[in-house]
PDB file of C-alpha atoms and ligand atoms in Angstrom:
ATOM      1  CA  MET A 893     -78.739 -75.029 -10.198  1.00 77.00           C
ATOM      2  CA  PRO A 894     -77.743 -71.412  -9.680  1.00 87.00           C
ATOM      3  CA  ASN A 895     -77.841 -71.573  -5.875  1.00 97.00           C
ATOM      4  CA  GLU A 896     -75.769 -74.743  -5.651  1.00 98.00           C
ATOM      5  CA  ALA A 897     -71.962 -75.071  -5.435  1.00 98.00           C
ATOM      6  CA  LEU A 898     -69.736 -78.147  -5.503  1.00 98.00           C
ATOM      7  CA  ILE A 899     -66.896 -78.174  -2.978  1.00 98.00           C
ATOM      8  CA  VAL A 900     -64.061 -80.583  -3.817  1.00 99.00           C
ATOM      9  CA  VAL A 901     -61.970 -81.117  -0.701  1.00 99.00           C
ATOM     10  CA  ASP A 902     -58.180 -81.628  -0.756  1.00 99.00           C
ATOM     11  CA  MET A 903     -57.734 -83.733  -3.933  1.00 99.00           C
ATOM     12  CA  GLN A 904     -53.976 -83.304  -3.600  1.00 98.00           C
ATOM     13  CA  ASN A 905     -51.023 -85.574  -4.381  1.00 98.00           C
ATOM     14  CA  ASP A 906     -50.109 -86.132  -0.734  1.00 99.00           C
ATOM     15  CA  PHE A 907     -53.558 -87.576  -0.013  1.00 98.00           C
ATOM     16  CA  CYS A 908     -53.497 -89.813  -3.102  1.00 98.00           C
ATOM     17  CA  GLU A 909     -51.686 -93.062  -3.868  1.00 98.00           C
ATOM     18  CA  GLY A 910     -47.969 -92.763  -3.057  1.00 98.00           C
ATOM     19  CA  GLY A 911     -48.470 -89.502  -1.154  1.00 98.00           C
ATOM     20  CA  ALA A 912     -47.176 -88.623   2.294  1.00 98.00           C
ATOM     21  CA  LEU A 913     -50.605 -89.047   3.917  1.00 98.00           C
ATOM     22  CA  ALA A 914     -52.296 -91.302   1.383  1.00 98.00           C
ATOM     23  CA  VAL A 915     -55.975 -91.977   1.955  1.00 98.00           C
ATOM     24  CA  PRO A 916     -56.844 -95.582   1.014  1.00 98.00           C
ATOM     25  CA  GLY A 917     -58.978 -95.576  -2.125  1.00 98.00           C
ATOM     26  CA  ALA A 918     -58.274 -91.950  -2.991  1.00 98.00           C
ATOM     27  CA  ASN A 919     -57.342 -92.557  -6.628  1.00 98.00           C
ATOM     28  CA  GLY A 920     -60.458 -94.644  -7.171  1.00 98.00           C
ATOM     29  CA  ILE A 921     -62.769 -91.692  -6.515  1.00 98.00           C
ATOM     30  CA  LEU A 922     -61.143 -89.431  -9.140  1.00 98.00           C
ATOM     31  CA  PRO A 923     -63.555 -90.398 -11.960  1.00 98.00           C
ATOM     32  CA  LEU A 924     -66.548 -89.733  -9.705  1.00 98.00           C
ATOM     33  CA  VAL A 925     -65.156 -86.406  -8.526  1.00 98.00           C
ATOM     34  CA  ASN A 926     -64.510 -85.381 -12.128  1.00 98.00           C
ATOM     35  CA  ARG A 927     -68.034 -86.395 -13.087  1.00 98.00           C
ATOM     36  CA  LEU A 928     -69.430 -84.194 -10.307  1.00 98.00           C
ATOM     37  CA  ILE A 929     -67.262 -81.312 -11.527  1.00 98.00           C
ATOM     38  CA  GLY A 930     -68.600 -81.831 -15.044  1.00 98.00           C
ATOM     39  CA  ARG A 931     -72.168 -81.611 -13.801  1.00 98.00           C
ATOM     40  CA  HIS A 932     -71.812 -78.485 -11.670  1.00 98.00           C
ATOM     41  CA  ASP A 933     -71.740 -74.873 -12.824  1.00 98.00           C
ATOM     42  CA  HIS A 934     -69.976 -73.622  -9.703  1.00 98.00           C
ATOM     43  CA  VAL A 935     -66.930 -75.500  -8.458  1.00 98.00           C
ATOM     44  CA  ILE A 936     -64.803 -74.614  -5.439  1.00 98.00           C
ATOM     45  CA  LEU A 937     -61.624 -76.484  -4.526  1.00 99.00           C
ATOM     46  CA  THR A 938     -60.007 -76.627  -1.124  1.00 99.00           C
ATOM     47  CA  GLN A 939     -56.260 -77.082  -0.740  1.00 99.00           C
ATOM     48  CA  ASP A 940     -54.467 -78.147   2.445  1.00 98.00           C
ATOM     49  CA  TRP A 941     -51.571 -75.667   2.538  1.00 99.00           C
ATOM     50  CA  HIS A 942     -49.138 -75.983   5.434  1.00 98.00           C
ATOM     51  CA  PRO A 943     -45.906 -74.082   6.001  1.00 98.00           C
ATOM     52  CA  ALA A 944     -42.850 -76.314   6.599  1.00 98.00           C
ATOM     53  CA  GLY A 945     -42.597 -77.168  10.294  1.00 98.00           C
ATOM     54  CA  HIS A 946     -46.363 -76.877  10.835  1.00 98.00           C
ATOM     55  CA  ALA A 947     -47.445 -77.695  14.396  1.00 98.00           C
ATOM     56  CA  SER A 948     -49.648 -80.582  13.161  1.00 98.00           C
ATOM     57  CA  PHE A 949     -46.586 -82.401  11.832  1.00 98.00           C
ATOM     58  CA  ALA A 950     -45.203 -85.038  14.216  1.00 98.00           C
ATOM     59  CA  SER A 951     -41.742 -84.054  12.950  1.00 98.00           C
ATOM     60  CA  ALA A 952     -42.145 -80.643  14.579  1.00 98.00           C
ATOM     61  CA  TRP A 953     -42.142 -82.196  18.060  1.00 97.00           C
ATOM     62  CA  ALA A 954     -39.518 -84.146  20.007  1.00 94.00           C
ATOM     63  CA  ASP A 955     -40.567 -87.761  20.691  1.00 92.00           C
ATOM     64  CA  ALA A 956     -43.806 -87.548  18.729  1.00 96.00           C
ATOM     65  CA  VAL A 957     -45.001 -90.113  16.219  1.00 97.00           C
ATOM     66  CA  PRO A 958     -47.477 -89.613  13.387  1.00 98.00           C
ATOM     67  CA  PHE A 959     -51.107 -90.456  14.192  1.00 97.00           C
ATOM     68  CA  SER A 960     -50.683 -89.852  17.919  1.00 97.00           C
ATOM     69  CA  THR A 961     -52.848 -87.278  19.668  1.00 96.00           C
ATOM     70  CA  VAL A 962     -51.422 -84.427  21.707  1.00 96.00           C
ATOM     71  CA  LYS A 963     -52.809 -81.461  23.601  1.00 96.00           C
ATOM     72  CA  PHE A 964     -52.731 -78.165  21.752  1.00 97.00           C
ATOM     73  CA  PRO A 965     -53.830 -74.861  23.318  1.00 97.00           C
ATOM     74  CA  TYR A 966     -57.167 -75.335  21.546  1.00 98.00           C
ATOM     75  CA  GLY A 967     -57.661 -79.018  22.493  1.00 98.00           C
ATOM     76  CA  PRO A 968     -56.619 -82.463  21.283  1.00 97.00           C
ATOM     77  CA  GLN A 969     -54.823 -82.529  17.935  1.00 98.00           C
ATOM     78  CA  THR A 970     -53.757 -85.536  15.877  1.00 98.00           C
ATOM     79  CA  LEU A 971     -50.183 -85.339  14.628  1.00 98.00           C
ATOM     80  CA  TRP A 972     -49.617 -86.185  10.966  1.00 98.00           C
ATOM     81  CA  PRO A 973     -46.705 -87.051   8.738  1.00 98.00           C
ATOM     82  CA  ASP A 974     -45.387 -83.936   6.943  1.00 98.00           C
ATOM     83  CA  HIS A 975     -47.853 -83.324   4.102  1.00 98.00           C
ATOM     84  CA  CYS A 976     -49.125 -80.645   1.719  1.00 99.00           C
ATOM     85  CA  VAL A 977     -46.213 -78.314   2.368  1.00 99.00           C
ATOM     86  CA  GLN A 978     -46.716 -75.021   0.531  1.00 98.00           C
ATOM     87  CA  GLY A 979     -45.102 -75.012  -2.884  1.00 98.00           C
ATOM     88  CA  THR A 980     -44.232 -78.727  -2.982  1.00 98.00           C
ATOM     89  CA  SER A 981     -45.600 -81.214  -5.500  1.00 98.00           C
ATOM     90  CA  GLY A 982     -47.329 -83.039  -2.646  1.00 98.00           C
ATOM     91  CA  ALA A 983     -49.506 -79.964  -2.156  1.00 99.00           C
ATOM     92  CA  ASP A 984     -50.439 -79.778  -5.853  1.00 98.00           C
ATOM     93  CA  PHE A 985     -53.803 -81.027  -7.007  1.00 98.00           C
ATOM     94  CA  HIS A 986     -53.711 -84.547  -8.422  1.00 98.00           C
ATOM     95  CA  PRO A 987     -52.859 -84.209 -12.137  1.00 98.00           C
ATOM     96  CA  GLY A 988     -55.975 -86.235 -13.008  1.00 98.00           C
ATOM     97  CA  LEU A 989     -58.298 -83.763 -11.271  1.00 98.00           C
ATOM     98  CA  GLU A 990     -60.345 -81.575 -13.618  1.00 98.00           C
ATOM     99  CA  ALA A 991     -59.292 -78.448 -11.753  1.00 98.00           C
ATOM    100  CA  THR A 992     -59.516 -75.887 -14.568  1.00 98.00           C
ATOM    101  CA  LYS A 993     -63.163 -75.085 -14.016  1.00 97.00           C
ATOM    102  CA  ALA A 994     -62.743 -74.101 -10.370  1.00 98.00           C
ATOM    103  CA  GLN A 995     -63.993 -70.590  -9.606  1.00 98.00           C
ATOM    104  CA  MET A 996     -62.379 -70.419  -6.199  1.00 98.00           C
ATOM    105  CA  ILE A 997     -59.566 -72.193  -4.357  1.00 98.00           C
ATOM    106  CA  VAL A 998     -59.666 -72.049  -0.580  1.00 98.00           C
ATOM    107  CA  ARG A 999     -56.344 -72.682   1.104  1.00 98.00           C
ATOM    108  CA  LYS A1000     -56.317 -73.777   4.723  1.00 98.00           C
ATOM    109  CA  GLY A1001     -53.871 -74.825   7.427  1.00 98.00           C
ATOM    110  CA  PHE A1002     -51.445 -71.983   6.711  1.00 98.00           C
ATOM    111  CA  HIS A1003     -51.228 -70.719  10.304  1.00 98.00           C
ATOM    112  CA  THR A1004     -48.184 -72.502  11.773  1.00 98.00           C
ATOM    113  CA  GLY A1005     -49.805 -73.229  15.141  1.00 98.00           C
ATOM    114  CA  ILE A1006     -53.335 -74.137  14.039  1.00 98.00           C
ATOM    115  CA  ASP A1007     -54.499 -77.073  11.935  1.00 98.00           C
ATOM    116  CA  SER A1008     -57.611 -76.725   9.796  1.00 98.00           C
ATOM    117  CA  TYR A1009     -59.732 -79.686   8.773  1.00 98.00           C
ATOM    118  CA  SER A1010     -62.750 -77.537   7.982  1.00 98.00           C
ATOM    119  CA  ALA A1011     -62.670 -75.159   5.034  1.00 98.00           C
ATOM    120  CA  PHE A1012     -64.779 -72.750   7.128  1.00 98.00           C
ATOM    121  CA  ARG A1013     -63.118 -72.661  10.546  1.00 98.00           C
ATOM    122  CA  GLU A1014     -59.694 -73.748  11.766  1.00 98.00           C
ATOM    123  CA  ASN A1015     -59.211 -76.346  14.502  1.00 98.00           C
ATOM    124  CA  ASP A1016     -59.185 -73.692  17.233  1.00 98.00           C
ATOM    125  CA  ARG A1017     -62.860 -73.362  16.155  1.00 97.00           C
ATOM    126  CA  MET A1018     -62.437 -69.564  16.151  1.00 97.00           C
ATOM    127  CA  THR A1019     -60.275 -68.553  13.213  1.00 98.00           C
ATOM    128  CA  ARG A1020     -62.403 -68.248  10.094  1.00 98.00           C
ATOM    129  CA  THR A1021     -61.236 -68.834   6.533  1.00 98.00           C
ATOM    130  CA  GLY A1022     -63.729 -66.454   4.917  1.00 98.00           C
ATOM    131  CA  LEU A1023     -65.440 -69.174   2.862  1.00 98.00           C
ATOM    132  CA  ASP A1024     -68.775 -68.559   4.586  1.00 98.00           C
ATOM    133  CA  GLY A1025     -68.798 -64.916   3.531  1.00 98.00           C
ATOM    134  CA  TYR A1026     -67.729 -65.777  -0.014  1.00 98.00           C
ATOM    135  CA  LEU A1027     -70.473 -68.367  -0.483  1.00 98.00           C
ATOM    136  CA  LYS A1028     -73.155 -66.112   0.973  1.00 98.00           C
ATOM    137  CA  ALA A1029     -72.019 -63.140  -1.093  1.00 98.00           C
ATOM    138  CA  ARG A1030     -72.445 -65.284  -4.179  1.00 98.00           C
ATOM    139  CA  GLY A1031     -75.919 -66.405  -3.152  1.00 98.00           C
ATOM    140  CA  PHE A1032     -75.240 -70.117  -2.743  1.00 98.00           C
ATOM    141  CA  THR A1033     -77.580 -71.897  -0.342  1.00 98.00           C
ATOM    142  CA  ARG A1034     -76.820 -75.538  -1.108  1.00 98.00           C
ATOM    143  CA  LEU A1035     -73.404 -77.244  -1.071  1.00 98.00           C
ATOM    144  CA  ILE A1036     -72.470 -80.612  -2.531  1.00 98.00           C
ATOM    145  CA  ILE A1037     -69.248 -81.923  -0.975  1.00 98.00           C
ATOM    146  CA  CYS A1038     -66.812 -84.644  -2.083  1.00 98.00           C
ATOM    147  CA  GLY A1039     -63.078 -85.385  -1.796  1.00 99.00           C
ATOM    148  CA  LEU A1040     -60.595 -86.287   0.953  1.00 98.00           C
ATOM    149  CA  ALA A1041     -60.607 -87.306   3.670  1.00 98.00           C
ATOM    150  CA  LEU A1042     -64.218 -88.211   4.460  1.00 98.00           C
ATOM    151  CA  ASP A1043     -63.629 -88.468   8.212  1.00 98.00           C
ATOM    152  CA  TYR A1044     -61.491 -85.320   8.545  1.00 98.00           C
ATOM    153  CA  CYS A1045     -61.645 -82.440   6.107  1.00 98.00           C
ATOM    154  CA  VAL A1046     -64.837 -83.488   4.315  1.00 98.00           C
ATOM    155  CA  ALA A1047     -66.754 -84.140   7.540  1.00 98.00           C
ATOM    156  CA  TRP A1048     -65.633 -80.956   9.279  1.00 98.00           C
ATOM    157  CA  THR A1049     -66.344 -78.858   6.221  1.00 98.00           C
ATOM    158  CA  ALA A1050     -69.819 -80.381   5.962  1.00 98.00           C
ATOM    159  CA  ILE A1051     -70.604 -79.911   9.664  1.00 98.00           C
ATOM    160  CA  ASP A1052     -69.412 -76.308   9.712  1.00 98.00           C
ATOM    161  CA  GLY A1053     -71.256 -75.580   6.466  1.00 98.00           C
ATOM    162  CA  ARG A1054     -74.461 -76.853   8.012  1.00 98.00           C
ATOM    163  CA  GLN A1055     -73.836 -74.762  11.100  1.00 98.00           C
ATOM    164  CA  ALA A1056     -73.372 -71.733   8.852  1.00 98.00           C
ATOM    165  CA  GLY A1057     -76.873 -72.370   7.488  1.00 98.00           C
ATOM    166  CA  PHE A1058     -76.204 -74.153   4.188  1.00 98.00           C
ATOM    167  CA  ASP A1059     -78.121 -77.143   2.954  1.00 98.00           C
ATOM    168  CA  ILE A1060     -75.425 -79.852   2.685  1.00 98.00           C
ATOM    169  CA  ALA A1061     -75.101 -83.108   0.769  1.00 98.00           C
ATOM    170  CA  VAL A1062     -71.958 -85.246   0.990  1.00 98.00           C
ATOM    171  CA  VAL A1063     -71.453 -87.622  -1.929  1.00 98.00           C
ATOM    172  CA  VAL A1064     -69.988 -90.455   0.123  1.00 98.00           C
ATOM    173  CA  GLU A1065     -69.062 -92.589  -2.909  1.00 98.00           C
ATOM    174  CA  ALA A1066     -66.909 -89.688  -4.139  1.00 98.00           C
ATOM    175  CA  THR A1067     -64.935 -89.594  -0.875  1.00 98.00           C
ATOM    176  CA  ALA A1068     -62.392 -91.865   0.822  1.00 98.00           C
ATOM    177  CA  ALA A1069     -61.603 -92.107   4.527  1.00 98.00           C
ATOM    178  CA  LEU A1070     -58.447 -92.380   6.613  1.00 98.00           C
ATOM    179  CA  ASP A1071     -60.425 -94.368   9.198  1.00 98.00           C
ATOM    180  CA  LEU A1072     -58.226 -93.930  12.256  1.00 97.00           C
ATOM    181  CA  GLU A1073     -59.708 -95.730  15.259  1.00 95.00           C
ATOM    182  CA  GLY A1074     -63.207 -95.848  13.872  1.00 97.00           C
ATOM    183  CA  SER A1075     -63.241 -92.249  12.694  1.00 98.00           C
ATOM    184  CA  ARG A1076     -65.132 -93.085   9.481  1.00 98.00           C
ATOM    185  CA  ARG A1077     -68.118 -94.528  11.285  1.00 98.00           C
ATOM    186  CA  ARG A1078     -68.038 -91.859  13.983  1.00 98.00           C
ATOM    187  CA  MET A1079     -68.003 -88.947  11.561  1.00 98.00           C
ATOM    188  CA  LEU A1080     -70.705 -90.475   9.330  1.00 98.00           C
ATOM    189  CA  THR A1081     -72.927 -90.658  12.418  1.00 98.00           C
ATOM    190  CA  GLU A1082     -72.089 -87.073  13.401  1.00 98.00           C
ATOM    191  CA  MET A1083     -72.899 -85.834   9.920  1.00 98.00           C
ATOM    192  CA  ARG A1084     -76.186 -87.747   9.754  1.00 98.00           C
ATOM    193  CA  GLN A1085     -77.232 -86.459  13.176  1.00 98.00           C
ATOM    194  CA  GLY A1086     -76.261 -82.949  12.092  1.00 97.00           C
ATOM    195  CA  GLY A1087     -78.787 -82.997   9.276  1.00 97.00           C
ATOM    196  CA  ILE A1088     -76.369 -83.619   6.412  1.00 98.00           C
ATOM    197  CA  ASN A1089     -77.689 -85.599   3.454  1.00 98.00           C
ATOM    198  CA  LEU A1090     -75.433 -88.622   2.870  1.00 98.00           C
ATOM    199  CA  ASN A1091     -77.513 -90.226   0.145  1.00 91.00           C
ATOM    200  CA  ALA A1092     -76.456 -88.170  -2.857  1.00 94.00           C
ATOM    201  CA  THR A1093     -74.737 -90.026  -5.725  1.00 93.00           C
ATOM    202  CA  ALA A1094     -72.187 -88.927  -8.283  1.00 87.00           C
TER     203      ALA A1094
HETATM  204  C1  VGL B 851     -56.540 -83.788   6.175  1.00 52.40           C
HETATM  205  C2  VGL B 851     -55.364 -84.616   7.953  1.00 52.40           C
HETATM  206  C3  VGL B 851     -54.494 -83.550   7.892  1.00 52.40           C
HETATM  207  C4  VGL B 851     -57.671 -83.963   5.211  1.00 52.40           C
HETATM  208  C5  VGL B 851     -55.687 -82.710   6.107  1.00 52.40           C
HETATM  209  O1  VGL B 851     -57.632 -83.394   4.110  1.00 52.40           O
HETATM  210  O2  VGL B 851     -58.626 -84.692   5.554  1.00 52.40           O
HETATM  211  N1  VGL B 851     -56.368 -84.733   7.101  1.00 52.40           N
HETATM  212  N2  VGL B 851     -54.659 -82.608   6.970  1.00 52.40           N
HETATM  213 ZN1   ZN B 852     -53.195 -81.123   6.759  1.00 52.40          ZN
END
């Protein structure tokens, strides 16, 4: 469909098996993600792309442990293990991902003090990535979303996409979740209530 784009979120080594912030089940979705890529004319990849010492890394703070939550100027922020550092192999796309066809790669999380789960808007909820303008300029009205992690970058990208006026379907079977303290269930509910279609299949 000419007005439809596939967005593949953060299929990077650090989120896959053996990676610094591995999402359980990440490698298992690769065949489904590749099948979706094969079936779509317009493919966009997102890439988590942090400078070393990024504020979302627990290692950047004294006495902080990964997966704890701290107060940032823009609100609560989960601290993560160092991951997807610019230029490292952990930030590369998984070698099994059919990445060649991608028409656009959106990098996010490159401002040292601001994390970015959404591919549209950073975690301060103000700084925009430009993806909205790109998609609208190209005439896309419907977005199919898959990738990692369902309850963080996929969910926030879907919710912000909906808010920007796109028709959104998340292919849940082509995602995997971190599931920290019930985040999978919580974000599925938020997406459903936000008018996002969760019934699409790969
Ligand atoms: C993500 C946590 C930190 C994700 C990225 O891709 O879902 N999660 N950075
Ligand atoms: Zn990140």
